[in-house]
Coordinates of C-alpha atoms in Angstrom, one line a residue:
Chain A
M1 CA 25.3 30.2 0.3
F2 CA 23.4 27.6 2.8
N3 CA 25.4 27.6 6.3
V4 CA 26.2 23.4 7.3
S5 CA 29.6 23.7 7.9
D6 CA 29.4 25.4 10.8
S7 CA 27.0 24.0 12.1
G8 CA 29.1 21.4 14.1
A9 CA 30.0 24.7 15.7
T10 CA 26.3 25.0 16.9
I11 CA 26.4 21.3 18.2
N12 CA 28.9 21.4 20.6
T13 CA 27.2 23.0 22.7
T14 CA 25.0 19.9 23.5
S15 CA 27.1 17.1 24.3
D16 CA 27.1 13.3 22.6
L17 CA 25.5 14.7 19.7
K18 CA 26.7 13.6 16.5
I19 CA 25.8 14.5 13.3
N20 CA 26.0 11.6 10.9
V21 CA 23.5 12.5 7.6
L22 CA 22.1 16.1 7.6
K23 CA 20.9 17.1 3.1
Y24 CA 18.0 18.9 2.1
Y25 CA 15.8 20.1 -0.3
V26 CA 15.9 24.0 -1.0
S27 CA 13.9 25.3 -3.7
H28 CA 11.5 29.1 -5.2
I29 CA 14.2 30.5 -3.6
R30 CA 12.8 33.8 -4.1
L31 CA 14.6 37.8 -3.2
Y32 CA 11.7 40.6 -2.0
S33 CA 12.0 44.2 -1.7
N34 CA 9.6 45.4 0.7
G35 CA 7.8 42.6 0.4
T36 CA 7.4 42.8 -4.1
L37 CA 8.4 40.1 -6.1
V38 CA 12.2 41.2 -7.7
A39 CA 14.0 38.1 -8.0
Q40 CA 13.5 34.3 -8.6
D41 CA 16.0 31.4 -8.9
P42 CA 15.5 29.3 -12.1
A43 CA 16.2 26.1 -10.6
L44 CA 14.2 23.6 -9.8
A45 CA 15.0 22.7 -6.3
H46 CA 18.9 22.6 -4.9
L47 CA 19.8 19.3 -2.3
I48 CA 21.9 20.6 0.2
D49 CA 24.2 17.5 1.9
A50 CA 26.2 19.1 4.7
S51 CA 29.2 16.2 3.7
D52 CA 29.5 18.4 0.0
T53 CA 30.3 21.7 1.4
S54 CA 30.2 22.4 -3.1
S55 CA 26.2 21.8 -2.1
S56 CA 26.1 24.2 -0.9
T57 CA 25.8 27.3 -2.7
C58 CA 23.2 28.9 -5.4
I59 CA 23.6 31.3 -7.9
I60 CA 20.4 33.5 -7.7
P61 CA 20.5 36.0 -11.1
V62 CA 19.8 39.3 -10.5
H63 CA 19.9 42.5 -12.1
K64 CA 21.7 44.7 -12.0
N65 CA 20.9 47.3 -9.6
V66 CA 18.2 45.8 -7.8
V67 CA 18.1 46.3 -3.7
Y68 CA 16.4 43.4 -1.3
D69 CA 15.1 43.3 2.1
E70 CA 14.3 38.9 2.4
I71 CA 15.6 36.0 1.5
R72 CA 11.5 33.0 0.6
F73 CA 12.7 29.4 0.4
D74 CA 10.9 26.5 0.2
L75 CA 12.3 24.0 2.8
G76 CA 11.0 21.5 0.3
I77 CA 9.7 20.5 -2.7
D78 CA 6.0 21.2 -4.2
S79 CA 3.2 18.7 -4.8
T80 CA 3.5 19.8 -8.5
T81 CA 7.1 18.7 -8.3
N82 CA 5.8 15.4 -6.5
V83 CA 2.9 13.8 -8.9
S84 CA 5.6 14.9 -12.5
G85 CA 7.1 11.0 -12.4
V86 CA 10.8 10.7 -12.9
L87 CA 13.5 13.8 -12.1
G88 CA 17.4 14.5 -13.0
G89 CA 19.7 16.4 -11.8
D90 CA 19.8 16.9 -8.0
L91 CA 16.0 15.5 -7.7
D92 CA 17.7 12.2 -9.6
P93 CA 16.6 9.6 -7.1
T94 CA 19.9 8.2 -6.8
K95 CA 20.1 10.9 -4.9
G96 CA 19.2 8.5 -2.0
M97 CA 15.8 11.2 -0.7
Y98 CA 13.4 9.6 -3.1
W99 CA 10.8 7.3 -1.3
T100 CA 11.3 4.3 -3.1
W101 CA 8.2 2.1 -0.8
Q102 CA 5.4 4.8 -1.8
S103 CA 6.5 8.1 -4.1
G104 CA 7.7 11.5 -3.1
Y105 CA 10.7 12.7 -1.8
I106 CA 12.2 13.3 1.3
N107 CA 12.3 16.5 1.8
F108 CA 14.7 16.4 4.7
K109 CA 17.2 14.1 6.1
L110 CA 19.1 14.0 9.2
E111 CA 20.7 10.9 10.8
G112 CA 22.9 11.2 14.0
N113 CA 23.3 9.3 17.8
A114 CA 22.5 11.0 20.6
Q115 CA 22.8 9.6 24.1
Q116 CA 18.8 10.5 24.8
C117 CA 17.5 8.2 22.3
T118 CA 16.0 5.2 24.0
N119 CA 17.2 2.2 21.3
S120 CA 19.8 0.8 21.7
K121 CA 22.2 1.7 19.0
K122 CA 21.2 5.5 20.3
E123 CA 20.4 6.2 17.0
F124 CA 18.1 9.2 15.6
I125 CA 16.9 8.6 12.3
F126 CA 14.7 11.6 10.7
H127 CA 13.3 11.8 7.0
I128 CA 10.7 14.7 6.3
G129 CA 8.9 14.7 3.9
G130 CA 5.0 14.3 2.2
Y131 CA 3.7 16.4 0.3
A132 CA -0.2 15.3 0.2
H133 CA -2.9 16.3 2.2
P134 CA -3.6 16.0 5.3
Y135 CA 0.7 15.4 5.6
G136 CA 2.0 18.4 3.6
C137 CA 5.5 18.6 5.0
I138 CA 6.8 21.8 2.5
R139 CA 7.4 25.1 4.7
E140 CA 8.7 28.4 3.2
V141 CA 11.5 30.3 5.5
S142 CA 11.4 33.5 5.5
L143 CA 14.4 35.9 6.5
K144 CA 14.8 40.5 6.4
T145 CA 18.2 40.5 4.9
G146 CA 20.3 43.4 4.2
G147 CA 20.1 42.7 0.5
A148 CA 24.3 42.3 0.6
S149 CA 24.9 40.3 -2.2
K150 CA 26.2 37.0 -0.4
A151 CA 23.7 35.6 2.8
I152 CA 24.9 33.0 4.4
V153 CA 21.7 30.9 5.2
V154 CA 22.2 29.3 8.6
L155 CA 20.3 26.5 9.8
E156 CA 20.3 25.6 13.6
L157 CA 20.8 22.9 14.5
K158 CA 20.6 24.1 18.1
T159 CA 17.4 25.4 17.8
L160 CA 16.1 22.1 16.1
F161 CA 16.7 20.1 19.3
D162 CA 15.4 22.4 21.5
H163 CA 12.4 22.0 20.6
I164 CA 12.2 18.1 20.3
Q165 CA 12.5 15.8 22.6
L166 CA 15.2 13.0 21.0
D167 CA 14.1 10.2 24.4
K168 CA 10.3 10.4 23.2
E169 CA 10.5 10.2 19.2
A170 CA 13.8 9.1 18.0
N171 CA 11.9 7.9 14.2
I172 CA 10.5 9.9 11.4
M173 CA 10.6 8.1 8.3
S174 CA 6.7 8.3 7.4
P175 CA 4.7 11.0 5.7
S176 CA 2.2 11.7 9.8
Q177 CA 1.3 14.1 12.0
S178 CA 4.8 14.4 13.5
A179 CA 6.3 15.2 10.5
V180 CA 4.6 18.1 9.4
S181 CA 5.1 19.2 13.7
F182 CA 8.7 18.7 12.6
S183 CA 9.3 20.4 9.3
K184 CA 7.6 23.7 10.9
L185 CA 10.3 23.2 13.9
L186 CA 12.1 23.5 11.3
Q187 CA 11.2 26.1 8.9
K188 CA 11.9 28.8 12.8
S189 CA 15.4 26.9 12.7
F190 CA 16.7 29.2 10.2
I191 CA 18.3 32.4 10.4
V192 CA 20.2 34.7 8.0
K193 CA 24.2 35.9 8.3
E194 CA 25.1 38.7 5.8
P195 CA 29.4 39.2 6.0
Chain B
M1 CA -15.3 32.9 -45.1
K2 CA -14.0 30.9 -47.6
T3 CA -10.2 32.3 -46.2
K4 CA -11.3 30.5 -42.5
V5 CA -13.4 27.0 -43.8
F6 CA -9.5 26.4 -45.5
V7 CA -7.4 27.7 -42.6
F8 CA -9.7 25.2 -40.7
L9 CA -8.9 22.2 -42.2
F10 CA -5.7 22.0 -42.9
L11 CA -5.4 22.1 -39.6
L12 CA -7.3 18.7 -39.3
I13 CA -4.5 17.8 -42.0
V14 CA -1.4 18.4 -39.4
L15 CA -3.5 16.6 -36.8
A16 CA -3.6 13.6 -38.6
G17 CA -0.7 13.4 -40.1
F18 CA 1.3 13.6 -36.1
H19 CA -1.2 11.1 -34.4
T20 CA 0.2 8.7 -36.9
V21 CA 3.9 9.5 -36.1
N22 CA 3.6 7.2 -32.8
D23 CA 0.9 4.6 -33.9
S24 CA 3.2 2.0 -33.8
L25 CA 3.9 2.1 -30.4
F26 CA 1.1 3.1 -28.2
E27 CA -2.7 3.9 -30.0
V28 CA -4.9 4.5 -28.8
P29 CA -8.0 1.4 -29.1
K30 CA -11.4 3.1 -30.8
G31 CA -13.8 3.9 -27.9
W32 CA -11.1 3.8 -25.3
P33 CA -10.8 7.5 -23.4
K34 CA -8.3 9.2 -23.3
P35 CA -5.2 8.2 -21.0
Q36 CA -3.8 9.5 -17.5
H37 CA -0.5 9.2 -18.7
D38 CA 0.7 12.6 -21.0
F39 CA 2.3 11.3 -24.3
L40 CA 2.4 15.2 -25.1
K41 CA 4.2 16.2 -22.7
K42 CA 6.1 13.0 -22.0
P43 CA 6.3 11.0 -25.2
L44 CA 7.4 7.1 -26.3
L45 CA 10.8 7.3 -28.4
K46 CA 11.3 4.1 -30.3
E47 CA 15.2 3.3 -28.4
T48 CA 13.8 4.9 -25.0
V49 CA 11.1 1.4 -25.1
E50 CA 14.5 -0.6 -27.0
L51 CA 16.3 0.5 -23.2
G52 CA 12.7 0.4 -21.0
R53 CA 12.7 -4.0 -22.9
A54 CA 15.7 -5.2 -22.2
L55 CA 16.0 -3.5 -18.0
F56 CA 12.4 -4.9 -17.8
Y57 CA 14.4 -8.2 -18.3
D58 CA 17.4 -8.1 -17.1
Q59 CA 19.2 -9.5 -14.2
I60 CA 21.2 -6.9 -12.8
L61 CA 18.1 -4.7 -11.8
S62 CA 18.2 -7.0 -8.6
R63 CA 21.4 -6.8 -5.8
N64 CA 22.7 -10.2 -6.8
N65 CA 21.5 -10.3 -10.5
S66 CA 19.5 -13.0 -10.4
V67 CA 15.4 -12.0 -10.7
S68 CA 14.4 -9.2 -12.8
C69 CA 11.0 -7.2 -13.4
A70 CA 9.9 -10.1 -16.3
S71 CA 10.3 -12.8 -13.3
C72 CA 6.7 -12.1 -11.2
H73 CA 6.1 -10.2 -14.9
S74 CA 6.0 -13.0 -16.9
Q75 CA 4.6 -12.2 -21.2
Y76 CA 2.6 -15.7 -21.3
T77 CA 1.1 -14.6 -17.9
A78 CA -0.4 -11.2 -18.9
F79 CA 2.7 -9.8 -17.1
T80 CA 2.3 -11.8 -13.6
H81 CA 3.6 -14.5 -11.2
V82 CA 1.7 -17.4 -12.4
D83 CA 0.4 -19.9 -9.7
H84 CA 1.8 -18.0 -6.6
A85 CA -0.4 -16.3 -4.3
L86 CA 2.4 -14.0 -3.4
S87 CA 4.9 -13.8 -5.0
H88 CA 9.0 -14.8 -4.2
G89 CA 11.6 -12.3 -5.2
I90 CA 15.3 -12.4 -4.0
D91 CA 16.4 -15.9 -2.9
D92 CA 13.2 -16.8 -2.5
R93 CA 11.9 -14.3 0.2
I94 CA 8.5 -14.2 -0.7
G95 CA 7.1 -10.6 -1.3
K96 CA 3.4 -9.3 1.1
R97 CA 1.3 -9.5 -2.7
N98 CA 0.5 -11.4 -5.4
S99 CA 2.3 -9.2 -8.1
P100 CA -0.1 -7.6 -10.7
A101 CA -1.0 -7.7 -14.1
L102 CA 1.3 -5.1 -15.8
M103 CA -1.4 -4.3 -19.0
N104 CA -3.2 -1.1 -20.3
L105 CA -1.0 1.1 -17.4
A106 CA -1.0 4.2 -19.6
W107 CA -4.6 4.4 -18.2
Q108 CA -3.8 4.3 -14.8
K109 CA -3.4 7.3 -12.4
S110 CA -2.3 5.4 -9.4
F111 CA 0.3 1.8 -9.2
M112 CA 0.2 -0.6 -6.6
W113 CA -2.7 -2.5 -5.4
D114 CA -2.7 0.3 -2.9
G115 CA -1.3 2.7 -4.7
A116 CA 2.0 4.0 -3.3
V117 CA 3.0 5.2 -6.7
N118 CA 1.6 8.0 -7.9
H119 CA 3.3 8.3 -11.4
I120 CA 5.0 5.4 -13.5
E121 CA 8.2 7.1 -13.9
V122 CA 9.0 6.3 -11.0
Q123 CA 7.5 2.7 -10.3
A124 CA 10.2 0.4 -10.4
L125 CA 11.5 2.2 -7.6
A126 CA 9.6 0.3 -6.0
P127 CA 10.1 -3.5 -6.9
I128 CA 14.2 -2.8 -6.5
S129 CA 14.3 -1.0 -3.6
N130 CA 11.6 -3.9 -2.1
P131 CA 14.1 -6.6 -0.2
L132 CA 11.2 -9.0 -0.5
E133 CA 11.7 -8.1 -4.1
M134 CA 15.0 -7.0 -6.1
D135 CA 16.6 -6.0 -2.7
E136 CA 19.2 -3.4 -4.7
N137 CA 19.2 0.6 -4.7
I138 CA 19.0 3.0 -7.6
S139 CA 22.6 3.9 -7.2
S140 CA 24.2 0.7 -8.1
V141 CA 21.9 -0.1 -10.2
V142 CA 23.1 3.2 -12.6
K143 CA 26.4 2.1 -11.1
K144 CA 26.3 -1.8 -12.5
L145 CA 24.8 -0.8 -16.4
N146 CA 27.4 2.2 -16.3
A147 CA 29.7 -1.1 -16.3
T148 CA 28.8 -2.4 -19.1
V149 CA 29.3 -1.8 -22.4
Q150 CA 25.9 -2.8 -24.5
Y151 CA 24.3 0.0 -22.4
Q152 CA 26.3 2.8 -22.8
K153 CA 25.0 2.0 -26.2
L154 CA 21.3 1.9 -26.2
F155 CA 21.6 4.9 -23.5
Y156 CA 23.3 6.8 -26.4
K157 CA 20.5 5.9 -28.4
A158 CA 17.7 6.5 -26.5
F159 CA 19.1 10.0 -25.0
G160 CA 21.6 12.1 -27.2
D161 CA 24.4 10.8 -24.9
S162 CA 25.8 8.0 -22.8
A163 CA 25.5 9.1 -19.5
I164 CA 24.0 6.7 -17.1
T165 CA 21.2 8.3 -14.9
G166 CA 18.4 7.5 -12.3
E167 CA 16.2 9.0 -13.9
R168 CA 16.8 7.8 -17.1
T169 CA 16.5 4.2 -15.8
L170 CA 13.5 5.1 -15.0
K171 CA 12.5 6.2 -17.5
A172 CA 12.9 3.9 -20.1
I173 CA 11.9 0.5 -18.0
S174 CA 8.6 2.9 -17.9
Q175 CA 8.0 3.6 -22.1
F176 CA 8.8 0.1 -22.2
M177 CA 5.5 -0.2 -19.9
L178 CA 3.4 1.9 -21.4
T179 CA 3.6 0.2 -24.2
L180 CA 1.6 -3.1 -23.5
V181 CA -1.8 -1.9 -24.5
S182 CA -3.9 -4.7 -24.6
S183 CA -7.1 -4.2 -26.9
N184 CA -7.2 -7.7 -29.0
S185 CA -9.2 -10.4 -27.6
K186 CA -12.2 -11.3 -28.3
Y187 CA -14.9 -9.1 -26.7
D188 CA -12.8 -5.8 -28.4
S189 CA -13.4 -7.9 -32.0
V190 CA -17.4 -8.6 -30.2
M191 CA -17.6 -4.7 -30.4
R192 CA -15.8 -3.8 -33.5
K193 CA -18.6 -5.7 -34.5
E194 CA -16.2 -8.3 -36.3
T195 CA -17.6 -11.6 -34.4
H196 CA -20.3 -12.6 -32.5
F197 CA -20.6 -14.0 -28.1
N198 CA -22.1 -17.6 -28.7
A199 CA -24.7 -17.6 -26.9
Q200 CA -22.7 -18.0 -23.1
E201 CA -21.0 -15.7 -23.6
N202 CA -23.3 -13.7 -24.9
R203 CA -25.7 -14.7 -20.7
G204 CA -22.3 -14.0 -19.3
Y205 CA -22.2 -10.7 -21.2
N206 CA -25.4 -10.1 -19.7
L207 CA -24.7 -10.9 -16.0
F208 CA -21.0 -9.6 -15.9
K209 CA -22.8 -5.9 -17.4
K210 CA -25.3 -6.8 -14.3
H211 CA -22.7 -7.3 -11.0
C212 CA -19.2 -6.9 -11.7
S213 CA -19.3 -4.0 -14.3
S214 CA -20.0 -1.8 -11.9
C215 CA -16.2 -1.3 -10.2
H216 CA -14.4 -3.3 -13.8
T217 CA -15.6 -1.1 -16.2
E218 CA -15.3 -1.4 -19.6
P219 CA -13.3 -1.3 -21.6
L220 CA -10.2 -1.9 -19.5
F221 CA -12.9 -3.8 -17.0
T222 CA -11.6 -1.7 -14.0
N223 CA -12.8 1.8 -12.7
D224 CA -8.8 1.9 -11.1
R225 CA -10.0 3.1 -8.1
F226 CA -9.6 2.1 -4.8
E227 CA -12.2 -0.7 -3.2
N228 CA -12.8 -3.0 -0.1
N229 CA -14.9 -5.8 -2.1
G230 CA -15.9 -7.8 1.4
L231 CA -12.8 -10.0 1.5
P232 CA -11.6 -11.3 4.9
V233 CA -8.7 -10.6 6.5
D234 CA -5.9 -13.1 6.1
T235 CA -4.7 -11.7 10.0
S236 CA -0.9 -13.9 9.2
L237 CA -0.2 -10.5 6.9
M238 CA -3.1 -8.4 8.3
D239 CA -2.6 -6.2 4.9
K240 CA -4.9 -2.9 5.3
G241 CA -3.9 -2.2 1.2
R242 CA -4.3 1.3 1.5
Y243 CA -5.2 2.7 4.2
A244 CA -1.3 2.0 4.7
I245 CA -0.8 5.0 2.4
T246 CA -2.9 6.9 3.9
Q247 CA -3.2 5.6 7.2
N248 CA -7.4 7.6 6.4
P249 CA -8.9 5.1 8.3
K250 CA -11.7 5.7 5.1
D251 CA -9.1 3.3 3.1
S252 CA -8.6 0.7 5.2
L253 CA -9.0 -2.7 3.7
L254 CA -9.6 -1.1 0.0
F255 CA -7.6 -2.4 -2.8
K256 CA -7.0 -1.1 -6.9
V257 CA -9.0 -2.8 -8.4
P258 CA -7.5 -4.8 -11.1
T259 CA -8.1 -4.8 -13.7
L260 CA -9.8 -7.7 -16.0
R261 CA -8.2 -8.2 -18.9
N262 CA -6.3 -11.8 -18.8
I263 CA -8.1 -13.1 -16.4
E264 CA -7.8 -16.4 -17.7
F265 CA -3.5 -16.5 -17.3
S266 CA -3.6 -14.1 -14.4
Y267 CA -4.5 -16.3 -11.9
P268 CA -4.0 -17.2 -8.7
Y269 CA -6.4 -13.5 -7.9
M270 CA -6.9 -11.0 -5.2
H271 CA -4.1 -8.8 -3.6
D272 CA -3.3 -12.4 -2.2
G273 CA -3.5 -14.6 -4.3
R274 CA -6.2 -16.1 -1.9
F275 CA -8.2 -17.8 -4.5
K276 CA -6.3 -20.0 -7.3
K277 CA -10.1 -20.4 -9.8
L278 CA -12.0 -18.5 -11.1
S279 CA -15.2 -20.4 -9.8
D280 CA -14.1 -19.1 -5.7
V281 CA -13.7 -15.6 -7.0
L282 CA -17.6 -15.8 -7.7
K283 CA -18.6 -18.5 -4.9
H284 CA -17.0 -15.3 -2.7
Y285 CA -18.6 -13.0 -4.2
S286 CA -22.1 -14.7 -4.2
N287 CA -21.9 -16.7 -0.9
G288 CA -18.6 -15.0 1.0
I289 CA -18.7 -11.4 1.1
T290 CA -17.8 -10.2 4.7
H291 CA -19.6 -7.2 5.8
S292 CA -17.0 -4.6 7.5
P293 CA -17.6 -0.4 7.8
T294 CA -15.7 -0.1 4.2
L295 CA -16.9 -2.5 2.5
S296 CA -17.9 -0.7 -1.2
K297 CA -21.2 0.0 -1.5
E298 CA -21.6 -2.2 -4.4
L299 CA -21.7 -5.0 -2.2
L300 CA -24.0 -4.0 0.8
G301 CA -26.9 -5.9 -1.0
P302 CA -26.1 -9.7 -1.8
I303 CA -25.3 -10.9 -6.2
V304 CA -27.4 -13.4 -6.3
M305 CA -25.9 -16.1 -8.7
T306 CA -26.5 -19.3 -9.8
S307 CA -24.1 -22.1 -10.3
E308 CA -25.1 -21.5 -13.3
E309 CA -25.2 -18.2 -14.1
R310 CA -21.5 -18.1 -12.3
V311 CA -20.2 -20.6 -15.4
D312 CA -21.8 -18.3 -17.8
I313 CA -20.3 -15.4 -16.3
I314 CA -16.5 -17.3 -16.8
A315 CA -17.4 -17.9 -20.5
F316 CA -17.8 -14.9 -20.8
L317 CA -14.2 -13.9 -19.0
L318 CA -12.8 -15.7 -20.8
T319 CA -13.2 -14.4 -24.0
L320 CA -11.3 -11.6 -22.6
T321 CA -7.9 -13.8 -22.9
D322 CA -5.3 -11.6 -25.4
K323 CA -3.6 -13.7 -27.6
T324 CA -2.1 -10.8 -29.6
F325 CA -0.9 -9.6 -26.2
L326 CA 0.2 -13.0 -24.8
F327 CA 2.3 -13.3 -27.5
D328 CA 2.8 -10.7 -28.9
K329 CA 6.5 -10.1 -29.9
R330 CA 7.4 -6.4 -29.8
F331 CA 6.9 -7.4 -25.5
S332 CA 9.4 -10.1 -25.8
Y333 CA 12.5 -11.6 -24.2
P334 CA 15.0 -9.1 -25.9
K335 CA 16.9 -12.3 -27.3
T336 CA 19.4 -9.9 -30.2
F337 CA 20.4 -7.8 -27.3
F338 CA 21.2 -10.8 -23.9
S339 CA 23.2 -12.6 -27.2
D340 CA 25.5 -10.0 -27.8
P341 CA 28.3 -10.6 -26.3
A342 CA 30.0 -6.9 -25.3
K343 CA 26.5 -7.9 -22.9
D344 CA 28.9 -9.2 -20.7

């Protein structure tokens, strides 16, 4: 389960911050045991949307007695999928996660308001994506776990906001060096919690 | 040993039989290269093409239902926007480029003047969403289509159920576009040895092969690459072409090499439509090249052409007109669909 509903509590530690949109793609979820792959998600990708809690659960079929100690997944959509034409389900362009002026998925969308933003609307917009060299933005996240049947993967927005300077850069909306740096911050902002 | 030979022959027959299935929708003309589009993975279906054709001609794709794809891509002018240097979209808003002529798209690796689009199935998203073109979004298009009984029927026929999605809508438009093959010009008849060029066309063809064909390569009359063809930059547009997509300085001022097929009807010319006549285009290549660091290597040396030679080249270029294509009923406005009362 990708926990997005809890993010509000995390955000409270930073004052005057409001999140309007938080959506991101998670793909290739894999479970490992001692570095060996033991199970993988058959789905191409999942769109996690903070405004829709039902979107945050990903069920991975696992054989009986399989144990695992690590979860890995890709944050974003890989380049093969990005050049495969139009796709459906969570990858349908109606989901608002596909650029229109050029081809490619937006891996991660975060929009909101913060006092630190210097623009008149005090607004920040981060649309992080890009699949082509040198601005590839897909990132593998690897998390050690205790191997419970249910794991909660939390995106800690505080970690992210601690590292970005909204007064300097409040808009990233195309594949670029800034987007690459942002995606590397995101990669480090996930933790796993087990109930 | 005999058995092996027999098996081999049997396979050949099966393959030949398979090819005839798709003949009516898409056929690789004799001697043409293999298309970029993977028809085995993404085969054309008659019902999907028909749906795509209806969508191509339907203003429902635009925000206020006022413009369709065909508004800027009219069949009689080789599916481009004749007479307009910069194409205009919704509310007469002027775009930034000349609409490209649509034909032989199955052989293209990327789409748009700057290659911004990497697959034909996602191409239509760009004009649908561009505020200067259709100013709409695909979710809203899907909602409007869902509210139209006639489309529910067409989607059912094409996909086996009436679910209307962004994926299916875009796929259908692309299937129609893939059928737009122009391969029946006088040039093609000459290549098939059914007729001959006249003396002037023949001189023009030889000059063309000498001066133009390294970029406008036969039989598609484009090498499908991006080149800087030495146009002085229009300072009001400051359009750097492919650079906007890759942000690589080597791509500054590079634009897709367009096909020259049906060029008689696809005026005005260049990415910003700055030239009205073919004679202006040829004058540019003989006297007007602006040198810059990314200039195509083919244009580094001067192209020396007399005015008579330029006229001969134009005579050859006119042999690329394909009236069968320009008037092909399979590609025209689907009257029956739009006259159905259930449509509204």
